[in-house]
Coordinates of C-alpha atoms and ligand atoms in Angstrom, one line a residue:
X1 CA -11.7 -20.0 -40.0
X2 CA -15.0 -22.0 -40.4
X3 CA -17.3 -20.6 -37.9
X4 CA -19.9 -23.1 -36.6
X5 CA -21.3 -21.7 -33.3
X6 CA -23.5 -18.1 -33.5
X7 CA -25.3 -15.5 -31.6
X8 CA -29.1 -14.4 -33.0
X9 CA -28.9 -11.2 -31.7
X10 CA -33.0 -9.7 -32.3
X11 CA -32.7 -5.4 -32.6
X12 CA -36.5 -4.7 -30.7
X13 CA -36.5 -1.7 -31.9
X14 CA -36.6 -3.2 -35.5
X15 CA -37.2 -6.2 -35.4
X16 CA -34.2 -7.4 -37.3
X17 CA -32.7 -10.2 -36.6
X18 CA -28.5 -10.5 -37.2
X19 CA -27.0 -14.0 -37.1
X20 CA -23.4 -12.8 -35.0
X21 CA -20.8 -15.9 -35.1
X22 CA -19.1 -16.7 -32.1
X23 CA -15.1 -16.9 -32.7
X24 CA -12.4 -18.1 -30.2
X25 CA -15.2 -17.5 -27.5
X26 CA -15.6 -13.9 -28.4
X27 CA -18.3 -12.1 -31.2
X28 CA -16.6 -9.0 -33.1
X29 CA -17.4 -5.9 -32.2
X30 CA -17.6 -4.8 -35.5
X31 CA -20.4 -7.4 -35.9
X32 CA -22.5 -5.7 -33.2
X33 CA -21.7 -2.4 -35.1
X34 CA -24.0 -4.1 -37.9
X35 CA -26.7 -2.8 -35.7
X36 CA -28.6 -0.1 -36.6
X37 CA -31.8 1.7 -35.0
X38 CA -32.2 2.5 -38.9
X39 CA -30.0 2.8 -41.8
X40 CA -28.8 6.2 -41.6
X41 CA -28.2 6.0 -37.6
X42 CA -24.4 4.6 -36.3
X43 CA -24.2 1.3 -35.2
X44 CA -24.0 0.0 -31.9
X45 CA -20.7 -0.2 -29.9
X46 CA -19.5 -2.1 -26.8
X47 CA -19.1 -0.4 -23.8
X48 CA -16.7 -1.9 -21.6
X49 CA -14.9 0.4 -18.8
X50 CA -11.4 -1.0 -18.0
X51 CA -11.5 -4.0 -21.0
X52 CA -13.0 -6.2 -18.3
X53 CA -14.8 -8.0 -20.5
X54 CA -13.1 -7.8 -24.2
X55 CA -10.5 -9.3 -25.6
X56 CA -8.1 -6.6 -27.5
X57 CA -5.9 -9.1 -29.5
X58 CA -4.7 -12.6 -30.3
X59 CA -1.6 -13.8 -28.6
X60 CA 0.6 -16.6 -27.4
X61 CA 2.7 -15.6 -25.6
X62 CA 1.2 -16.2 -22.0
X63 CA -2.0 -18.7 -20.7
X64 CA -3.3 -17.8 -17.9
X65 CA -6.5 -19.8 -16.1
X66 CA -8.0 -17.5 -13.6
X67 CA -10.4 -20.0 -12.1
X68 CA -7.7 -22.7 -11.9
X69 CA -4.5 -20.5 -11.5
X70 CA -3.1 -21.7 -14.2
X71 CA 0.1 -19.6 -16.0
X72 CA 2.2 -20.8 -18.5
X73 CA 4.5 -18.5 -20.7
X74 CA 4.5 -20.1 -24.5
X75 CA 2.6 -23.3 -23.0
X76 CA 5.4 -24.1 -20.2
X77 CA 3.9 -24.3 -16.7
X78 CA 5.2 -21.2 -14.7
X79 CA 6.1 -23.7 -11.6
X80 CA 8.4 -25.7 -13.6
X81 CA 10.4 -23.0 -15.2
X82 CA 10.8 -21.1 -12.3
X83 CA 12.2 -24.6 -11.0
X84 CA 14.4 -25.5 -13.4
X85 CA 15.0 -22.3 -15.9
X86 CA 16.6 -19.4 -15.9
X87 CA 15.6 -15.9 -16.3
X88 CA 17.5 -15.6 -20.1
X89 CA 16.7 -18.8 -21.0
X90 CA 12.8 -17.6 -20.1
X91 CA 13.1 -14.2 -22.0
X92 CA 14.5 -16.1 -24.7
X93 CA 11.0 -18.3 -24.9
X94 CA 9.2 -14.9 -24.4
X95 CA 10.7 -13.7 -27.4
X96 CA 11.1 -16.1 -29.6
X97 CA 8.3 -18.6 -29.4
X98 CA 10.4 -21.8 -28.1
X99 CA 13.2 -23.0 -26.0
X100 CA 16.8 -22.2 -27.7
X101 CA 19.4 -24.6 -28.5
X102 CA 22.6 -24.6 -26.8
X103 CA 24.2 -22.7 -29.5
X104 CA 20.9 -19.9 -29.8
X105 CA 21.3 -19.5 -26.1
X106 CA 24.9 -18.7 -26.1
X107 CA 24.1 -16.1 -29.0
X108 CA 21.4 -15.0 -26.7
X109 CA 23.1 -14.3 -23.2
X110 CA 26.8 -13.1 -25.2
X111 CA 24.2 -10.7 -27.1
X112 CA 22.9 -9.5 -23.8
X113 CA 26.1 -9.6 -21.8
X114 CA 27.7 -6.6 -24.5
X115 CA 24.8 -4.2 -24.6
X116 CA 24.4 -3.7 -20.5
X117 CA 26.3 -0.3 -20.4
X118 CA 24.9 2.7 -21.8
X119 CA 25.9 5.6 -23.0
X120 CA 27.5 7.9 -21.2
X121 CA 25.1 11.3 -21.7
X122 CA 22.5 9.2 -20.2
X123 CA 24.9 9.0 -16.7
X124 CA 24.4 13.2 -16.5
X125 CA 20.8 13.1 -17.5
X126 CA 20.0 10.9 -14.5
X127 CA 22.7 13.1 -12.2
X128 CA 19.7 15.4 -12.8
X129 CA 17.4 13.5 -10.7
X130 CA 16.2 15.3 -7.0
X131 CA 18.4 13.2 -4.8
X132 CA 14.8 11.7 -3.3
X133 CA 13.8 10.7 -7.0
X134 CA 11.7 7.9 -6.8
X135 CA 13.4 5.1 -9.1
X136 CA 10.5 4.2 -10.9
X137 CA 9.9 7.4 -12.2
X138 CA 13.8 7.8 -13.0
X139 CA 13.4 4.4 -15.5
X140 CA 10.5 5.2 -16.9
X141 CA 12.3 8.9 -18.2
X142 CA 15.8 7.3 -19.0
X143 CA 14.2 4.6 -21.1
X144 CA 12.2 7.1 -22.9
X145 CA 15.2 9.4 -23.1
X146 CA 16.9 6.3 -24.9
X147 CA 14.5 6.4 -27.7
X148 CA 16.8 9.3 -28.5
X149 CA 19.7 7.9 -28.3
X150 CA 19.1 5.2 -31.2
X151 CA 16.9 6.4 -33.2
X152 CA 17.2 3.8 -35.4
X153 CA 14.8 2.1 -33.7
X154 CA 11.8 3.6 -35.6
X155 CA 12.5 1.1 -38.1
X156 CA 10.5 -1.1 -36.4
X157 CA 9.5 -3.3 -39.9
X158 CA 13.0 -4.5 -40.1
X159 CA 13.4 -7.6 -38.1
X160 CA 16.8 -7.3 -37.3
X161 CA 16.5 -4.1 -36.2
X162 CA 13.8 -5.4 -33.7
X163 CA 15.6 -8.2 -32.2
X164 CA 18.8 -5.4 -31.8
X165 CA 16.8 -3.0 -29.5
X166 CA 14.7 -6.0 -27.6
X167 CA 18.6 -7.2 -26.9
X168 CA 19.4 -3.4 -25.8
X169 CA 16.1 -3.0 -23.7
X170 CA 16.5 -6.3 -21.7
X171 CA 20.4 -5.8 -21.3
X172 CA 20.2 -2.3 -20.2
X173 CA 17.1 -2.1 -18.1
X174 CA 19.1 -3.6 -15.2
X175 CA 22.0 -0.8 -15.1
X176 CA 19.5 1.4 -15.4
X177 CA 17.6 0.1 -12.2
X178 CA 20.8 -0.4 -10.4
X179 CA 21.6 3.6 -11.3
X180 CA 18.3 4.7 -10.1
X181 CA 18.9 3.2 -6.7
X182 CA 22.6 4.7 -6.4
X183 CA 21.7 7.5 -7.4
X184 CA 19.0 7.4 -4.5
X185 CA 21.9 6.5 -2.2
X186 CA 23.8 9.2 -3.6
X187 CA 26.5 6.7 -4.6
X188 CA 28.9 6.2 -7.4
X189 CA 27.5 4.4 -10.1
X190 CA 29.1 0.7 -10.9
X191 CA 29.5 0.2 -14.6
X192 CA 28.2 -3.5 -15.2
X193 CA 30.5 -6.5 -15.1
X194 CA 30.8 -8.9 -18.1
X195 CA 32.3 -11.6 -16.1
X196 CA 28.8 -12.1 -14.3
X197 CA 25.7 -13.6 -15.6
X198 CA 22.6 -11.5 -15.5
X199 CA 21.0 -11.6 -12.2
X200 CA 24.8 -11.3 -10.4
X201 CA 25.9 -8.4 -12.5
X202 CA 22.7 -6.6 -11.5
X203 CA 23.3 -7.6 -7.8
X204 CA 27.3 -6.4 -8.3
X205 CA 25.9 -2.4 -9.9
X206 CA 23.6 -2.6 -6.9
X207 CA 25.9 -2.9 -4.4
X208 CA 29.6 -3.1 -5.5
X209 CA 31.6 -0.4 -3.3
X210 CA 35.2 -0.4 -2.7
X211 CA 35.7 -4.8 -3.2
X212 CA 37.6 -5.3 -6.7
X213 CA 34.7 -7.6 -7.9
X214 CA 31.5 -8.2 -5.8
X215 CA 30.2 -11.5 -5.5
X216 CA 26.8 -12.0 -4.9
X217 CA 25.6 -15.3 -2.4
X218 CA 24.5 -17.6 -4.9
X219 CA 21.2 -19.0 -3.0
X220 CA 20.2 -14.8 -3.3
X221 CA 21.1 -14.6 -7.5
X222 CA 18.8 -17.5 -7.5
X223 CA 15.9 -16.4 -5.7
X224 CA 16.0 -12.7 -7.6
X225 CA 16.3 -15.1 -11.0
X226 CA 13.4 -16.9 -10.0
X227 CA 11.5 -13.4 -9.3
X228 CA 12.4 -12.5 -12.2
X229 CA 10.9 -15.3 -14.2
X230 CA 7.4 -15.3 -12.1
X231 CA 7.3 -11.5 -13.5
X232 CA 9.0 -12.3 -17.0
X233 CA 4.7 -11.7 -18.3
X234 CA 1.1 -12.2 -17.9
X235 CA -0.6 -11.3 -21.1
X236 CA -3.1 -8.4 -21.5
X237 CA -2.4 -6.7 -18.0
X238 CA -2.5 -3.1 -17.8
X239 CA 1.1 -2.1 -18.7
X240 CA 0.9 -5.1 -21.0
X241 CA -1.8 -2.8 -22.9
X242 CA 0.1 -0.1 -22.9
X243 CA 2.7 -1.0 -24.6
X244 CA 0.4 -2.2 -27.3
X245 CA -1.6 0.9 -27.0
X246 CA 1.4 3.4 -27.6
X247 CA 3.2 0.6 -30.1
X248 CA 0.3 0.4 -32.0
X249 CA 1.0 4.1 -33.2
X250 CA 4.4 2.7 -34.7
X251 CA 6.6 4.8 -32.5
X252 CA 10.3 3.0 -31.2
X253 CA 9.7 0.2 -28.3
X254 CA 12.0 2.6 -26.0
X255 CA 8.3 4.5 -26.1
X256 CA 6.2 1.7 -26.0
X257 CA 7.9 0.1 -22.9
X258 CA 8.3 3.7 -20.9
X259 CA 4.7 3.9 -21.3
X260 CA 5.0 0.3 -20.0
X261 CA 6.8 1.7 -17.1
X262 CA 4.3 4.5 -16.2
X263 CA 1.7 1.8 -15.9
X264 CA 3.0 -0.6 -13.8
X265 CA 4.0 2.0 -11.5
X266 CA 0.8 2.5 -10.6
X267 CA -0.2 1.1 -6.8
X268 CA -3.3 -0.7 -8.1
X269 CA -0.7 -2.8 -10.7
X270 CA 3.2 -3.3 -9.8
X271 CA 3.5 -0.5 -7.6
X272 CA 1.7 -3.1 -5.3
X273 CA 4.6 -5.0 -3.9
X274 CA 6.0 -1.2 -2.7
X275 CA 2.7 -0.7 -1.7
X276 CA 2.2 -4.2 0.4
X277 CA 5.6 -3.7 2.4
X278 CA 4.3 0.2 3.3
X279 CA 0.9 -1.6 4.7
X280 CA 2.6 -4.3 6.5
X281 CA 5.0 -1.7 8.4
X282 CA 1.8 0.5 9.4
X283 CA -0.2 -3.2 11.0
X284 CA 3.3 -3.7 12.4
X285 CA 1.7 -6.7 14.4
X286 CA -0.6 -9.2 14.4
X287 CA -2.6 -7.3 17.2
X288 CA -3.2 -5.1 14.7
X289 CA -5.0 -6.9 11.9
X290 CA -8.4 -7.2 12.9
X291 CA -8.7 -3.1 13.0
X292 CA -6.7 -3.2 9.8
X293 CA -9.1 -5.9 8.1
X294 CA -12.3 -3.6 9.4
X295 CA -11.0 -0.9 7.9
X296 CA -10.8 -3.0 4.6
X297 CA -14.4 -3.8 4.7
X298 CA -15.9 -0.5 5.2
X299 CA -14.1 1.0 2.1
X300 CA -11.4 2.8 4.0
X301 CA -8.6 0.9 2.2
X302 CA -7.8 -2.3 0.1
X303 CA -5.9 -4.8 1.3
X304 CA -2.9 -4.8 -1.2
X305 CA -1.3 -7.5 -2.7
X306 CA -4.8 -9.1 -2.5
X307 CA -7.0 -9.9 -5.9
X308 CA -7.1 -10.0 -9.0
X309 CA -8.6 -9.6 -12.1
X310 CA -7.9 -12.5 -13.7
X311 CA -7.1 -15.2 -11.0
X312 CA -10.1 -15.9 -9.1
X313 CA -8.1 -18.5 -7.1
X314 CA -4.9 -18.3 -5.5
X315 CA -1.9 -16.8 -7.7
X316 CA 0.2 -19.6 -8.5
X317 CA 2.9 -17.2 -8.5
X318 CA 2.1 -16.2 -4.8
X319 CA 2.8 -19.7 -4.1
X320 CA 5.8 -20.2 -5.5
X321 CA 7.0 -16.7 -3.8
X322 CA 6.3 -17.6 -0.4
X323 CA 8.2 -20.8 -0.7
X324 CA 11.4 -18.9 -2.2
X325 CA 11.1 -16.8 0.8
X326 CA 12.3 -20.0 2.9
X327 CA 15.2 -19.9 0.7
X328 CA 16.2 -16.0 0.8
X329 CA 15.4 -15.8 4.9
X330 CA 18.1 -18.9 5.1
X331 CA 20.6 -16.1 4.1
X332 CA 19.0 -12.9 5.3
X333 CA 17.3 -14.1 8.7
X334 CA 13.1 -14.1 8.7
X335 CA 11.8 -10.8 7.8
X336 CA 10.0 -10.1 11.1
X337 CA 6.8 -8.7 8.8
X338 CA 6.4 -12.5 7.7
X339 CA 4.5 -13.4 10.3
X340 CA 2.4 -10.5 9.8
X341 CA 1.8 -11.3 6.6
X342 CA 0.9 -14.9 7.2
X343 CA -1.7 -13.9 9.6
X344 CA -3.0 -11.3 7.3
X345 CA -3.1 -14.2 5.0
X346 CA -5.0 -16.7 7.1
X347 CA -7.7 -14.2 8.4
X348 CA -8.5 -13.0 5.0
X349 CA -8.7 -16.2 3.3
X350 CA -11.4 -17.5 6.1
X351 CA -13.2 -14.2 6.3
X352 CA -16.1 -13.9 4.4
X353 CA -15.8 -10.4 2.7
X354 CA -12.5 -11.4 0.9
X355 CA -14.2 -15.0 0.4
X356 CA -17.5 -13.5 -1.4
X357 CA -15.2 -11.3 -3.7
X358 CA -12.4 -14.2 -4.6
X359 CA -10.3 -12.1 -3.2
X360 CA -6.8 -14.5 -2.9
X361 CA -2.8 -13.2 -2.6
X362 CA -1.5 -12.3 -6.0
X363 CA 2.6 -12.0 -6.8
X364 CA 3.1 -8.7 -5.2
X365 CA 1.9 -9.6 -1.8
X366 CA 5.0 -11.7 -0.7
X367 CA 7.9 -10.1 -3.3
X368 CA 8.1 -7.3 -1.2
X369 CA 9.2 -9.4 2.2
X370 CA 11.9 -11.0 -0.2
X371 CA 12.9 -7.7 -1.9
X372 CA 13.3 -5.9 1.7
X373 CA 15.2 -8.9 2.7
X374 CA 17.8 -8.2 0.3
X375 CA 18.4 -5.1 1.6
X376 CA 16.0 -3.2 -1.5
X377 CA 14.1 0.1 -0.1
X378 CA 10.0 -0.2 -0.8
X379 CA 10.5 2.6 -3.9
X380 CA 13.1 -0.5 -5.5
X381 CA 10.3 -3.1 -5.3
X382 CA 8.4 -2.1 -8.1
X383 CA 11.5 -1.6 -10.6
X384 CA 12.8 -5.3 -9.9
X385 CA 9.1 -5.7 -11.0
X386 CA 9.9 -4.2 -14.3
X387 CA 13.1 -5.5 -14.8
X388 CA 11.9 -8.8 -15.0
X389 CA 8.7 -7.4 -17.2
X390 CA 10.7 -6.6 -20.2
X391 CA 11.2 -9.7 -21.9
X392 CA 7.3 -9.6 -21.4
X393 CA 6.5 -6.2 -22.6
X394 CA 8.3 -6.9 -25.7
X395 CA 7.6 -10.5 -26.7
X396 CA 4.1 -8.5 -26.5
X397 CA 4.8 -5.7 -28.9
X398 CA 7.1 -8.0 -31.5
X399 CA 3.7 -9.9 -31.7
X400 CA 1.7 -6.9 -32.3
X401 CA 4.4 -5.5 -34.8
X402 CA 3.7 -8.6 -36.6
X403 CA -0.4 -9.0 -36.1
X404 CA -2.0 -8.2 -39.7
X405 CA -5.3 -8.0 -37.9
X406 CA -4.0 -5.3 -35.6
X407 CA -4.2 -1.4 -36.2
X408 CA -3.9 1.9 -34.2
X409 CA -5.9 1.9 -30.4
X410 CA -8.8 4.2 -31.1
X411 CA -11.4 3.3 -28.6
X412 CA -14.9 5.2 -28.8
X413 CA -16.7 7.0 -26.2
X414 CA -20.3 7.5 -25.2
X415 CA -20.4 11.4 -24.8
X416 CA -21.8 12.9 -21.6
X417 CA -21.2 16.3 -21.9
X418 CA -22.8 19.6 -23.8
X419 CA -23.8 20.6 -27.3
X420 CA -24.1 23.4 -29.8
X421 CA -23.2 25.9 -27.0
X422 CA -22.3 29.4 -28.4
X423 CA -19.0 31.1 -27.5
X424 CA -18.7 34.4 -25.2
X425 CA -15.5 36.4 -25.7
X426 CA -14.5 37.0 -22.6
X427 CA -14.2 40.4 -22.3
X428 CA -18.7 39.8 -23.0
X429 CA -18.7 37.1 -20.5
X430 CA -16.8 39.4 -17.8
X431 CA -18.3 42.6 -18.0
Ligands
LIG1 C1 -0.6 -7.0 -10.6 O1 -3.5 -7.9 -14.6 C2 -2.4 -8.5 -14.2 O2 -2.1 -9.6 -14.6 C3 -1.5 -7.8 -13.2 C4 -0.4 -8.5 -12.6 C5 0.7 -8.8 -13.6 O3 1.5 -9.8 -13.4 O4 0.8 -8.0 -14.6 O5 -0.8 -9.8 -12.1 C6 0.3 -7.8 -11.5 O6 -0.9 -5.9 -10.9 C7 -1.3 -7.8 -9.5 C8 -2.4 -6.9 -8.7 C9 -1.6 -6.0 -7.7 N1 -2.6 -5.0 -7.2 C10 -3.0 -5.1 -5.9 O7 -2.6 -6.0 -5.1 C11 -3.8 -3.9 -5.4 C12 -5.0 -4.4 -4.6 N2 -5.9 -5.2 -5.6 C13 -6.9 -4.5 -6.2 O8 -7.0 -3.1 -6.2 C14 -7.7 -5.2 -7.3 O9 -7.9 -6.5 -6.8 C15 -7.1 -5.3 -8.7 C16 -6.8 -3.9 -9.2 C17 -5.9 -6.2 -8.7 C18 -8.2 -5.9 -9.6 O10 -9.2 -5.0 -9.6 P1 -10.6 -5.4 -10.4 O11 -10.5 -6.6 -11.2 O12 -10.9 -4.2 -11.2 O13 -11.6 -5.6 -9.3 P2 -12.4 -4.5 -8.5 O14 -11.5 -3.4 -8.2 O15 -13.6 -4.3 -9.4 O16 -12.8 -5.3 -7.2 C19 -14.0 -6.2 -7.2 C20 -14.5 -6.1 -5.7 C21 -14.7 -4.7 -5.2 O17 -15.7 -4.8 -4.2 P3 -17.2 -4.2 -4.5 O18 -17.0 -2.8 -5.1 O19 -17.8 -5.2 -5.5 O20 -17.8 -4.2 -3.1 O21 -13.4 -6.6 -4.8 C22 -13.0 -5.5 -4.0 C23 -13.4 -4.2 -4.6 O22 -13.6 -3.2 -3.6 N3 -11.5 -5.6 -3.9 C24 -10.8 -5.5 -2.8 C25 -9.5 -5.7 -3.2 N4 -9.5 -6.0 -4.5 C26 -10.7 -5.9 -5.0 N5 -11.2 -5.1 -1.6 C27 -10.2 -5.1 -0.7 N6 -8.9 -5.3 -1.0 C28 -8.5 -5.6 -2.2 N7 -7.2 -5.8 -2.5

């Protein structure tokens, strides 16, 4: 790496000056670390609260262009894969760097086809469940649970042993999704259906009863294909992170990516899209927004499925949503909240609070309209997120398995709190 551009960073309390190379558009930390007040004191460090300004690894998996809202997933343009691909054709470039040939991707989908069931033990740990279980927190403990059920996967320096359990993750985190929402419904599990591709097996454990096979309108397994390619990744985001985080320890993927789970669950990341639909049913009409948009201003409450961290322009994946909700609503009707949501749109976008702040729609803030659509309750939303997330998750964590510069997440700290205190037993400190 010949490094030709540099920082001259001058310590005033020293005077010394360090000569701090500039690399890929970053400086090392471990440069600034060089540092000293004097010889015998610690070097400096970055702060950086929420990695909003540091880059924690190399990768190409995903590009994204916040300013332009540009995303491309290995250098393909998300807008023409979710045109033209399909959601195990795009996991397939996830995982493996480049398009397959017609004979890879045969491998690819038969391989994925005869790992969706799971075992059976795993059916009675989820009967466990509170009938009201929220589903997210039901995937996030069965995929953990399946750690246990192979552990082989803690060979994770064996290659074939990593392409085995990225097969089993992607193949099984729809039947696990489906069961989480039956078992919501309190009704019968359906064991997944080899005859179907991906997308209309997961439809059929969805919401197969009593028909000998379910079959799924095709212009709906192609919408819910397409969502799941416009969530398939989008490189260091926070459950991105913490996959790396926890995989960075060298535990089994099943932990990385239920730590995965726990993140995305969150409202401020995918728990959005559940979080968008719950807003849009308390506005409940137009009428409504201006009080609602208020409220946003003077802190009382964000308006969700707005901004982002990155994209500081509108998310090309918004776009691309909205228009498959023409598509969907040709089958299902108009989801009456659209309308809402297009005025919330309009008004935000002009006023000049959400203006100042680049605040633009990002993918969660029309998914939910399609996901409630197809008949999905708000606590679904968020697993359809991280169904189609996985291929993601672990394209992210074979590339960190594989990253000679990376080692275990140990971040510093700058310590706030007491020193050199001396302990009272209790039995002092009470009397
Ligand atoms: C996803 O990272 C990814 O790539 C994530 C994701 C992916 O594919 O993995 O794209 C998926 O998580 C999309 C984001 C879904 N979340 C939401 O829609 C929740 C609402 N949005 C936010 O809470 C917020 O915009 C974040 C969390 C998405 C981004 O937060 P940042 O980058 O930390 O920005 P911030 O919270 O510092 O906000 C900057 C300013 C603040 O105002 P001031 O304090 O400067 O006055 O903008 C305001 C915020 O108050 N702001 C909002 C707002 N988002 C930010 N105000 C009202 N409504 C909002 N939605």
């Amino acid at each position: 790496m010949t490094v030709t551009e540099s920082l001259t960073v001058r310590d005033n309390r020293t005077g010394t000056e360090y000569d701090v190379p500039i690399i890929d558009g970053t400086i090392r930390a471990a440069d600034i670390g060089k540092i000293k007040a004097a010889d015998d004191a610690p070097g400096l460090a970055v702060y950086d609260p929420g990695f909003v300004n540091t880059a924690s690894c190399r990768s190409s998996v995903t590009f994204i262009d916040g300013d332009k809202g540009i995303l491309e997933y290995r250098g393909y343009p998300i807008e023409q894969l979710a045109e033209s691909s399909n959601f195990l054709e795009v996991a397939y470039l996830l995982v493996h760097g480049e398009l397959p040939s017609r004979e890879e991707f045969e491998t690819w989908v038969h391989e994925i086809t005869y790992h969706t069931f799971v075992h059976e033990n795993i059916k009675g740990f989820m009967e466990g469940f509170r009938y009201d279980a929220h589903p997210m927190g039901m995937l996030m403990a069965s995929i953990g649970a399946m750690s246990t059920f192979y552990p082989d996967a803690r060979n994770i320096a064996e290659a074939d042993n990593r392409h085995l359990q990225v097969v089993r993750l992607i193949a099984k985190m729809p039947t696990l999704g489906a069961w989480s929402f039956r078992h919501a419904q309190g009704k019968p599990y359906v064991y997944p259906d080899n005859d179907l591709s991906y997308t209309a097996n997961f439809l059929s454990m969805l919401f197969k009863m009593s028909e000998p096979k379910y079959v799924a309108d095709e212009r709906i397994v192609k919408a819910l294909d397409t969502l799941f390619i416009l969530h398939a990744d989008h490189e260091q985001n926070a459950s991105a992170n913490a996959v790396r985080s926890v995989g960075s320890t060298q535990v089994d993927p099943y932990s990385s990516v239920a730590a995965g789970i726990g993140a995305l669950y969150g409202p401020l990341h995918g728990g959005a899209n559940e979080a968008v639909l719950r807003m849009l049913k308390r506005i409940g009409s137009v009428d409504n927004i201006p009080a609602f948009i208020e409220g946003v201003k003077n802190g009382n409450e964000r308006l969700m499925g707005f901004g982002h961290r990155v994209y500081k322009n509108y998310d090309p994946r918004a776009k691309i949503i909205k228009k498959a909700c023409d598509d969907v609503f040709e089958v299902t009707g108009v989801n009456p909240l659209l309308r809402v949501a297009q005025e919330l749109e309009k008004i935000a976008l002009e006023d000049e609070y959400f203006v100042s702040r680049r605040l633009y729609p990002n993918v969660d803030f029309y998914s939910g309209l399609i996901y409630e659509a197809l008949q999905f309750p708000p606590e679904m939303f968020t697993v359809l997120f991280a169904i189609g997330r996985t291929p993601g998750w672990l394209a992210q964590w074979l590339e960190l398995t594989q990253d000679k510069e990376q080692k275990i997440a140990r971040p510093k700290q700058i310590y706030t709190g007491d020193r050199g205190l001396t302990f009272v037993p209790a039995e002092q400190r009470w009397a």
